[in-house]
CSV table of C-alpha atoms in Angstrom, one decimal:
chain,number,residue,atom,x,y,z
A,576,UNK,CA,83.0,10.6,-31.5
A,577,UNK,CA,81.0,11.8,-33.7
A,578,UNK,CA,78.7,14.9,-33.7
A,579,UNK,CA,74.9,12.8,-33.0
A,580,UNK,CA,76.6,10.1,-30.6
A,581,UNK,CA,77.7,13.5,-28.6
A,582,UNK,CA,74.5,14.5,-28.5
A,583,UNK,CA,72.7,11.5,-27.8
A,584,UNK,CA,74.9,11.5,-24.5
A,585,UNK,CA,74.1,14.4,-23.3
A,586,UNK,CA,70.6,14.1,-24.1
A,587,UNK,CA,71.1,11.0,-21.4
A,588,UNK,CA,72.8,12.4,-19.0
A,589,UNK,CA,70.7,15.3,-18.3
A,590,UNK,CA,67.5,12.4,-18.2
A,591,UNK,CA,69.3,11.0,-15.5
A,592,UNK,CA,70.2,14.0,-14.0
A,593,UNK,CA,66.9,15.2,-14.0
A,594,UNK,CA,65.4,11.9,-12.9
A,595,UNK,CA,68.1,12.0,-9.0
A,596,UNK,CA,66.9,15.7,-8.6
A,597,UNK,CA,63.0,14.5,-8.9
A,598,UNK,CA,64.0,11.8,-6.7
A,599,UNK,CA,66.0,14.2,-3.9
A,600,UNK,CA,63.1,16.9,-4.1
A,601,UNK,CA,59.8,16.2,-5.1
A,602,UNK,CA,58.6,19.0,-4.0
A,603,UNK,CA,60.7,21.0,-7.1
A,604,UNK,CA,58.2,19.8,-9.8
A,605,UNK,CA,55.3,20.2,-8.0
A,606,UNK,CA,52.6,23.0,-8.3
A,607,UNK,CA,53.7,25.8,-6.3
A,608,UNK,CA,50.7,27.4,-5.9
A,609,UNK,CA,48.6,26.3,-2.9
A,610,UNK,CA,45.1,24.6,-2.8
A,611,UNK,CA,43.5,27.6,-2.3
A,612,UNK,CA,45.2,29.4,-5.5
A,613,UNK,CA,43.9,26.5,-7.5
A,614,UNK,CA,40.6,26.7,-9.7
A,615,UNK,CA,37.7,25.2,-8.0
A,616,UNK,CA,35.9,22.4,-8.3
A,617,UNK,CA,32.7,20.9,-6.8
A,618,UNK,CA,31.8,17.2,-7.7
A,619,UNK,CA,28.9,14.9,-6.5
A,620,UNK,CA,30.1,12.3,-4.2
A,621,UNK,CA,27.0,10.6,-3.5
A,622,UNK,CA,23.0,11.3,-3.0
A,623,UNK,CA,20.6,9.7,-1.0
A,624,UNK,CA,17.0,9.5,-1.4
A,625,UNK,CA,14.6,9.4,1.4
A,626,UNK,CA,10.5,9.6,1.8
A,627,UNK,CA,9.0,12.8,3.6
A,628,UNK,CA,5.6,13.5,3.4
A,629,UNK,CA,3.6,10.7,2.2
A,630,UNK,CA,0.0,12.0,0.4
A,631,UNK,CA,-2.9,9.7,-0.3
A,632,UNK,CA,-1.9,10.0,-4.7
A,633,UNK,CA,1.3,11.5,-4.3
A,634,UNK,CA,4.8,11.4,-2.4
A,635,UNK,CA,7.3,13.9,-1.3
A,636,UNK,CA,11.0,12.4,-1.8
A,637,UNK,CA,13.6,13.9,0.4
A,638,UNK,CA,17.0,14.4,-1.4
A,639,UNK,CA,20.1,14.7,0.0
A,640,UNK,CA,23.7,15.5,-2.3
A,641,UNK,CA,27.1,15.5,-0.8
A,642,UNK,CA,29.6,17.7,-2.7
A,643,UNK,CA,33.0,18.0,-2.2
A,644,UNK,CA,35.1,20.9,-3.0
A,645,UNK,CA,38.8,21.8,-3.8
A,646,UNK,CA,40.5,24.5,-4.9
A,647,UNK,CA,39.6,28.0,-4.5
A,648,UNK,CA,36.2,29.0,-4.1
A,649,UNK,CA,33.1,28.2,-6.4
A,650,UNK,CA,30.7,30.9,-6.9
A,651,UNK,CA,26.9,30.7,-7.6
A,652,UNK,CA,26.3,27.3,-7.0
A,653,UNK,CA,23.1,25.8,-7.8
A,654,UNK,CA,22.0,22.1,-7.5
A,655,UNK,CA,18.7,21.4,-9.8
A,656,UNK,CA,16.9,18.0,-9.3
A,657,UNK,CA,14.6,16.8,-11.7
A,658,UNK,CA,12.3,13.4,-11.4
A,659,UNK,CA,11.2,11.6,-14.6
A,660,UNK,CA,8.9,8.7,-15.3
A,661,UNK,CA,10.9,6.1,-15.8
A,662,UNK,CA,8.3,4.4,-18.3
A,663,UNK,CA,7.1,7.8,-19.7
A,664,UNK,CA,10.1,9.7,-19.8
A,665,UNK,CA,7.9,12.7,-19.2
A,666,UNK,CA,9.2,15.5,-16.3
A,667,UNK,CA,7.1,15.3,-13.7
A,668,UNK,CA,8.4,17.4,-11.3
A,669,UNK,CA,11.7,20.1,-11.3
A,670,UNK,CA,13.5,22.1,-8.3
A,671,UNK,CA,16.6,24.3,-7.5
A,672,UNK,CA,18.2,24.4,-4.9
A,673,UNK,CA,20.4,28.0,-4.7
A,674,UNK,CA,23.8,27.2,-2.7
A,675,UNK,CA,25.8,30.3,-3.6
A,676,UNK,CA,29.1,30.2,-2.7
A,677,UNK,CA,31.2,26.8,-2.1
A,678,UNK,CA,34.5,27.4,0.0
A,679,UNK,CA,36.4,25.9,2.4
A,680,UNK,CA,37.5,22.0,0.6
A,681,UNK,CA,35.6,19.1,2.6
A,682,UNK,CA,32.6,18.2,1.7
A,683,UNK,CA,28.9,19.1,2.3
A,684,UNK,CA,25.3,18.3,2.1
A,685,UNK,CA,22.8,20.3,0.1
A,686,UNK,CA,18.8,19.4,0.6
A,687,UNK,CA,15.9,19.3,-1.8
A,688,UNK,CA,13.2,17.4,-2.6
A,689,UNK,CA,10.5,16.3,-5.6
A,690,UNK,CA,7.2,15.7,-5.7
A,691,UNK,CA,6.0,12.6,-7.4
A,692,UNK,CA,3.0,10.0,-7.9
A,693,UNK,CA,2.9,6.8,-5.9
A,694,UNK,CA,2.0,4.9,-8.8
A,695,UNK,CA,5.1,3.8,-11.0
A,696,UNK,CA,9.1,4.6,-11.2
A,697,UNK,CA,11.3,7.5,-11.8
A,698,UNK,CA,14.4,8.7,-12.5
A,699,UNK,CA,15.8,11.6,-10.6
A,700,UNK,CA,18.3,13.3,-12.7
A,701,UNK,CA,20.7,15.9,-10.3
A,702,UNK,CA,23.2,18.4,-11.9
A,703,UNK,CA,25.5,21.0,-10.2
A,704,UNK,CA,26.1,24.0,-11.7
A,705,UNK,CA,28.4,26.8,-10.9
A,706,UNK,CA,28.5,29.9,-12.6
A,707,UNK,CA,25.8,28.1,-15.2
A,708,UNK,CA,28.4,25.8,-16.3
A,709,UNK,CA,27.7,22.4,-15.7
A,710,UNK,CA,30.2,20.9,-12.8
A,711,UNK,CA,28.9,17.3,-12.3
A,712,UNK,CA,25.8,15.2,-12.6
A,713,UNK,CA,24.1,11.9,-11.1
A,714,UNK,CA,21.1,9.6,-11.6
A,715,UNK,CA,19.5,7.9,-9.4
A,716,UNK,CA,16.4,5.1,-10.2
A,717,UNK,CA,13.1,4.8,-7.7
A,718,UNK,CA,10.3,2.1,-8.1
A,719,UNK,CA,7.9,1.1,-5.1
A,720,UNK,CA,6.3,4.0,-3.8
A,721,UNK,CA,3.3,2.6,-3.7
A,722,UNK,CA,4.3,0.1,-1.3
A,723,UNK,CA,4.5,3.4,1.3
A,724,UNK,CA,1.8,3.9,3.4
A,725,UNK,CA,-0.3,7.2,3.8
A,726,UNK,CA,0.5,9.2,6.7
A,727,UNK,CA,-3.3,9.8,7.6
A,728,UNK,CA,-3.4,5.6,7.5
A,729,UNK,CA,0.0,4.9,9.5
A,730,UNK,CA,-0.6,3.6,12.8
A,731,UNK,CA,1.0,1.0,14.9
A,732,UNK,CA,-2.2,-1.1,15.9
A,733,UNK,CA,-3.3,-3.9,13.5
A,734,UNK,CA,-5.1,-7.0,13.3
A,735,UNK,CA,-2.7,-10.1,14.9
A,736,UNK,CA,-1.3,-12.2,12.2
A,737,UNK,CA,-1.0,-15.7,14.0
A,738,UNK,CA,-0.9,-18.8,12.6
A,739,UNK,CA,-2.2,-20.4,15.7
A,740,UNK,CA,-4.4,-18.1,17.5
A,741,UNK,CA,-7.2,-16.9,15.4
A,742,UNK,CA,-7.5,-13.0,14.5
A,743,UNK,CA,-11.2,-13.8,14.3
A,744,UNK,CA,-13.0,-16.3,16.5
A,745,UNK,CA,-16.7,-16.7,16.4
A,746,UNK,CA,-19.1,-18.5,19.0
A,747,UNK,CA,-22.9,-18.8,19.1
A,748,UNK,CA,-24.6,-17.1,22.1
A,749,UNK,CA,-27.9,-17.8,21.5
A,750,UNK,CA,-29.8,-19.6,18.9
A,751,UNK,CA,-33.1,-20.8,17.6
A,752,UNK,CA,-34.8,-22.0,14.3
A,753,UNK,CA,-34.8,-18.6,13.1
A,754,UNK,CA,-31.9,-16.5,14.2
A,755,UNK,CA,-28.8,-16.9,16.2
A,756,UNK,CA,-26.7,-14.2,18.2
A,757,UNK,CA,-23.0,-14.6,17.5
A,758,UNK,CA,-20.1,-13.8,19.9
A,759,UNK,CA,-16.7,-12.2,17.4
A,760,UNK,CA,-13.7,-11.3,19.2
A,761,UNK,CA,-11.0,-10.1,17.5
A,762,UNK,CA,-7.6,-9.7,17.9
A,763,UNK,CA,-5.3,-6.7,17.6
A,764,UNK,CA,-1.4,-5.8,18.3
A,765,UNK,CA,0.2,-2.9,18.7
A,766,UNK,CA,3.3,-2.9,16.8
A,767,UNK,CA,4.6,0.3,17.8
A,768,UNK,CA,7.4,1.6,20.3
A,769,UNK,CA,4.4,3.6,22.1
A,770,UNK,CA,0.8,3.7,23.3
A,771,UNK,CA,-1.7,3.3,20.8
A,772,UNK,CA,-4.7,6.1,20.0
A,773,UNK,CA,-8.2,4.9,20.6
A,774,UNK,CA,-9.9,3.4,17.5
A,775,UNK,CA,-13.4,2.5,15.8
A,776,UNK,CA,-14.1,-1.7,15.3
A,777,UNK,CA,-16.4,-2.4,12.3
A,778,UNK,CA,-18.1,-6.1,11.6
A,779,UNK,CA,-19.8,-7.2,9.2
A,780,UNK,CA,-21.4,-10.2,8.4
A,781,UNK,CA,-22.2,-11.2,5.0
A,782,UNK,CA,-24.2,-14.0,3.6
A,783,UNK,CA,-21.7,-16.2,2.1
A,784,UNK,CA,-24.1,-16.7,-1.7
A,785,UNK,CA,-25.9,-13.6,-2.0
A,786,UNK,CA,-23.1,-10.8,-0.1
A,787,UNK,CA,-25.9,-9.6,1.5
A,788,UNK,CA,-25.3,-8.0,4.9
A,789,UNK,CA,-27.7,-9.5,7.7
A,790,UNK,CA,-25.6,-8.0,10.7
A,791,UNK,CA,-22.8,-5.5,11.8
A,792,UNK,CA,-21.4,-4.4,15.4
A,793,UNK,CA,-19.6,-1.5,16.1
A,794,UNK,CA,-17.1,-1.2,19.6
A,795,UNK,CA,-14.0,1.2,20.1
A,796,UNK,CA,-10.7,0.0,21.0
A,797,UNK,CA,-9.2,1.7,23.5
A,798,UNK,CA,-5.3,2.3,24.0
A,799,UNK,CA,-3.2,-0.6,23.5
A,800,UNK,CA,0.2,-0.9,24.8
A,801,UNK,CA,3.3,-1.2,22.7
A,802,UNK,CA,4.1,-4.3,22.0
A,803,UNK,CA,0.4,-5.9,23.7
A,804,UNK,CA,-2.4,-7.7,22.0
A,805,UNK,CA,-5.6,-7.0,22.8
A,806,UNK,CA,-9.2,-9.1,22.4
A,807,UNK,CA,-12.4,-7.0,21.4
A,808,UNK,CA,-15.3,-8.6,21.3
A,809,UNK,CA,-18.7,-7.9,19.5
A,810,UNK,CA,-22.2,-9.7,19.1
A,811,UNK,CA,-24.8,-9.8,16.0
A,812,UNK,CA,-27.6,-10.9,15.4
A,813,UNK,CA,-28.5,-13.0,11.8
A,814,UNK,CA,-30.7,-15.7,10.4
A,815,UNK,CA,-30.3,-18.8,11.1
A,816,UNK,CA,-28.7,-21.8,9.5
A,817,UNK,CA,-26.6,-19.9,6.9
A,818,UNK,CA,-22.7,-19.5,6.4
A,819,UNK,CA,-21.2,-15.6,6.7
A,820,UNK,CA,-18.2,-14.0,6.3
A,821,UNK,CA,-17.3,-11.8,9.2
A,822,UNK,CA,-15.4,-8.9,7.7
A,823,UNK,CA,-13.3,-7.1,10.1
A,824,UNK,CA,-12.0,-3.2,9.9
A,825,UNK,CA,-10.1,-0.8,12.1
A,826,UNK,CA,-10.8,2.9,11.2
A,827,UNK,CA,-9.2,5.9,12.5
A,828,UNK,CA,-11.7,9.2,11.8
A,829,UNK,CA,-13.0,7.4,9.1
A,830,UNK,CA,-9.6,6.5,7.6
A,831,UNK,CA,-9.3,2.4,6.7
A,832,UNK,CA,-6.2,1.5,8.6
A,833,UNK,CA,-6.2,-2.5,8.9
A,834,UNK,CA,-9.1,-5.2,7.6
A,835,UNK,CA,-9.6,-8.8,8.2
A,836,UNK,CA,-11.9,-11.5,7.5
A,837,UNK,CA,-13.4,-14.6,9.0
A,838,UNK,CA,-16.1,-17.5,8.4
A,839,UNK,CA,-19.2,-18.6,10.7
A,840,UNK,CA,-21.3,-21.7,9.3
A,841,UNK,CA,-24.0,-22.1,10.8
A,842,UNK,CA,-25.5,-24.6,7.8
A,843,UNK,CA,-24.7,-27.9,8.9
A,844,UNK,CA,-24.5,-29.2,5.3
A,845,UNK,CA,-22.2,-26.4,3.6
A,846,UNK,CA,-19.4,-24.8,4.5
A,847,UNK,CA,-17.0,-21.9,3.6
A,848,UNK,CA,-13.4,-21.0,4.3
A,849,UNK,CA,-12.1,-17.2,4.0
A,850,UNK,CA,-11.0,-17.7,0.7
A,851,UNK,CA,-13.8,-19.8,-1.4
A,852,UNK,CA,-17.6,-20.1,-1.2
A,853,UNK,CA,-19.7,-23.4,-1.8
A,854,UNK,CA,-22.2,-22.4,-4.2
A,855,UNK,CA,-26.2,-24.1,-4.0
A,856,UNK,CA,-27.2,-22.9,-0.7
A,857,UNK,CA,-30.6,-22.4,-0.8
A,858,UNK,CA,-31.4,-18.2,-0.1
A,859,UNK,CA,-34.0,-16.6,1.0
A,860,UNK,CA,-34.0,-12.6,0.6
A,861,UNK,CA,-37.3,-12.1,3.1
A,862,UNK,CA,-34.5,-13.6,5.8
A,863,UNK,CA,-32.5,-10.9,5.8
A,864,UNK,CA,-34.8,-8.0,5.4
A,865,UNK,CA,-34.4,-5.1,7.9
A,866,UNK,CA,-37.2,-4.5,10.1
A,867,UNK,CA,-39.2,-7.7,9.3
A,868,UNK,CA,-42.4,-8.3,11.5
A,869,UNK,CA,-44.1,-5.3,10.5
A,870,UNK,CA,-48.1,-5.9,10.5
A,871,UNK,CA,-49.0,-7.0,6.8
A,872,UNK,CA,-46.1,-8.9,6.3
A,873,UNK,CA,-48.0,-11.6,4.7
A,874,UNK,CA,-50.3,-10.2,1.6
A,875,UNK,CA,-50.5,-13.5,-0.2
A,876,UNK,CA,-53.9,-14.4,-1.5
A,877,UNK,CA,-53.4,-18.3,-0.1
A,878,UNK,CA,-52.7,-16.7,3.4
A,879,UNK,CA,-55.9,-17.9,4.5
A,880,UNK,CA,-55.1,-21.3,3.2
A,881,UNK,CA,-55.6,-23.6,6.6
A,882,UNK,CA,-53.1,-26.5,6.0
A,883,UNK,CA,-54.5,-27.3,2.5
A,884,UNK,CA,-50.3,-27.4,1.1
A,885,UNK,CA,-47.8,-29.7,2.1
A,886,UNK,CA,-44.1,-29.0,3.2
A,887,UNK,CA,-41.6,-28.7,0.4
A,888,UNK,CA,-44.0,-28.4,-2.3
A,889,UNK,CA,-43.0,-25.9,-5.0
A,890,UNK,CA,-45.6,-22.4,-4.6
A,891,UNK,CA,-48.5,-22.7,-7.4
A,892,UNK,CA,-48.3,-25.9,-8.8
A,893,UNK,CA,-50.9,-27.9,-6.9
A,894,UNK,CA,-52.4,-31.8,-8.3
A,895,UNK,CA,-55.2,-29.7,-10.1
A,896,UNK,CA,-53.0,-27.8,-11.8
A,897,UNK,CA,-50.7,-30.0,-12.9
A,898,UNK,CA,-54.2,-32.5,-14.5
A,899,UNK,CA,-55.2,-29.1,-16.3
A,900,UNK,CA,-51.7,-28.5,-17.6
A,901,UNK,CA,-51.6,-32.3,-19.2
A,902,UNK,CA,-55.4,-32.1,-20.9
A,903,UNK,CA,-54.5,-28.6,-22.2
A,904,UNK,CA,-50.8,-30.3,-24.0
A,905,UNK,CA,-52.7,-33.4,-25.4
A,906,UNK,CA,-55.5,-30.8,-26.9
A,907,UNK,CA,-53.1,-28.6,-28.6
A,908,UNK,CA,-51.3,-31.6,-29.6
A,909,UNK,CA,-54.7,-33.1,-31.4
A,910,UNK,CA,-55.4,-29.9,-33.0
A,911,UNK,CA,-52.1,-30.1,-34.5
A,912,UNK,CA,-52.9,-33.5,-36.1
């Protein structure tokens, strides 16, 4: 045998040697020193985003990081958080979080939080350091704040969304050639797992053409029980013989919290739905102006007039005046020639 086969042999057998004594103690090749002689190490296992306090322009989101830790222990921790526009890419808002010292193996949750605008997306970018060295980093994407609602505007109590029973119903209490009172109840539910704060009811009713307000209604609704739908009903007053749209909103100290609208047609010939308008509707503004009646009313030189004009006949333009119109074109029409 020569000299390389011999070593090749041996070179073999102490492989397999080594390979029975890994097998019968695993423990021999294995770090000796324990977990907590080992560096330390902090990663980010996940982070969750949630909304705190919600402003009328701006929105305060809650964040929460779980780190986990092995080895010995980490000292001067920090977690930094950092939101960016996601179509801007500028920083909008930055914050630290100081942790100190991580021990112990496990993991843990650290809390912080951004401020940001409603309006638009972001990107919150969150890095752990340790020592100022960077350790581990995550990113997590937002979009939809604007879909949360106000905390000064959140309440339970809306209008009732049924595709049956109508969240506005209007009936006519009383009515004559010039005006008619009109009955509007409408429903509200209370969505909420407890009773409802008293609010305010506002109506108005608009002329359907000009969006000119002839009538509104105020009435408070009182404490409505989770869960319950409540009726609250209203009258107004307007002219006659028009279409409206009753505009319903609930306000809470003079914060919007829930709107609604209706239709009343009261012209026979035209009518509206919620959503469209039939235009050519003859309008009258003098119909729907507040305190009419007042002595003088009437200054027009033909108020004396005692049944001289006839119904429908257009203001001014009388058989005399229409003869003197025609002898006046055919002159200027001779002079011409």
């Amino acid at each position: 045998m020569d000299t390389r086969t011999a070593l090749l042999a041996a070179a073999a057998a102490l492989l397999f040697v080594t390979a029975i004594g890994a097998v019968a103690a695993p423990d021999a090749l294995a770090d000796p020193r324990s977990d907590d002689e080992r560096p330390g190490h902090v990663r980010i296992v996940d982070t969750v985003v949630s909304p705190g306090e919600v402003r009328g322009e701006t929105a305060e989101l809650r964040l929460g990081v779980d780190l986990q830790h092995r080895g010995s222990a980490v000292e001067n921790v920090t977690v930094r958080h950092r939101a960016i526009g996601a179509d801007s890419g500028l920083l909008i808002d930055e914050t630290t979080v100081d942790v100190g010292e991580v021990d112990g193996g496990g993991e843990r949750t650290i809390n912080g939080s951004v401020d940001v605008e409603r309006a638009g997306g972001y990107r919150i970018e969150t890095v752990v350091f340790a020592d100022g060295e960077r350790h581990a980093s995550q990113t997590t994407r937002i979009n939809g704040l604007s879909a949360l609602t106000p905390e000064y505007a959140d309440s339970p109590v809306g209008f009732t969304d049924g595709r049956v029973w109508p969240t506005v119903a209007v009936s006519v209490r009383e009515a004559d050639n010039e005006t008619a009172t009109l009955s509007v109840s409408l429903s509200v539910t209370n969505r909420g797992d407890e009773a409802s704060d008293p609010l305010e009811l506002r109506v108005l009713m608009r002329q359907a053409e000009s969006n000119v307000v002839a009538g509104e209604a105020t009435e408070t609704v009182g404490s409505v029980r989770p869960g319950r739908t409540d009726t609250v009903t209203v009258t107004a007053e307007v002219p006659a013989n028009y279409n409206y749209y009753v505009d319903g909103a609930l306000w809470s100290d003079d914060v919007l919290i829930d709107e609604t609208q209706g239709v009343a047609n009261l012209n026979p010939r035209e009518t509206i739905s919620a959503d469209e308008t039939v235009e050519d509707v003859e309008f009258s503004v003098e119909d729907f102006e507040r305190g009419a009646g007042q002595d003088g009313a009437d200054e027009s030189p033909d108020s004396g007039n005692d049944g001289g004009g006839t119904d429908g006949s257009t203001p001014g333009f009388g058989p005399v005046a229409a003869l003197l119109a025609l002898a006046s074109a055919a002159l200027v029409a001779r002079r011409r020639r």
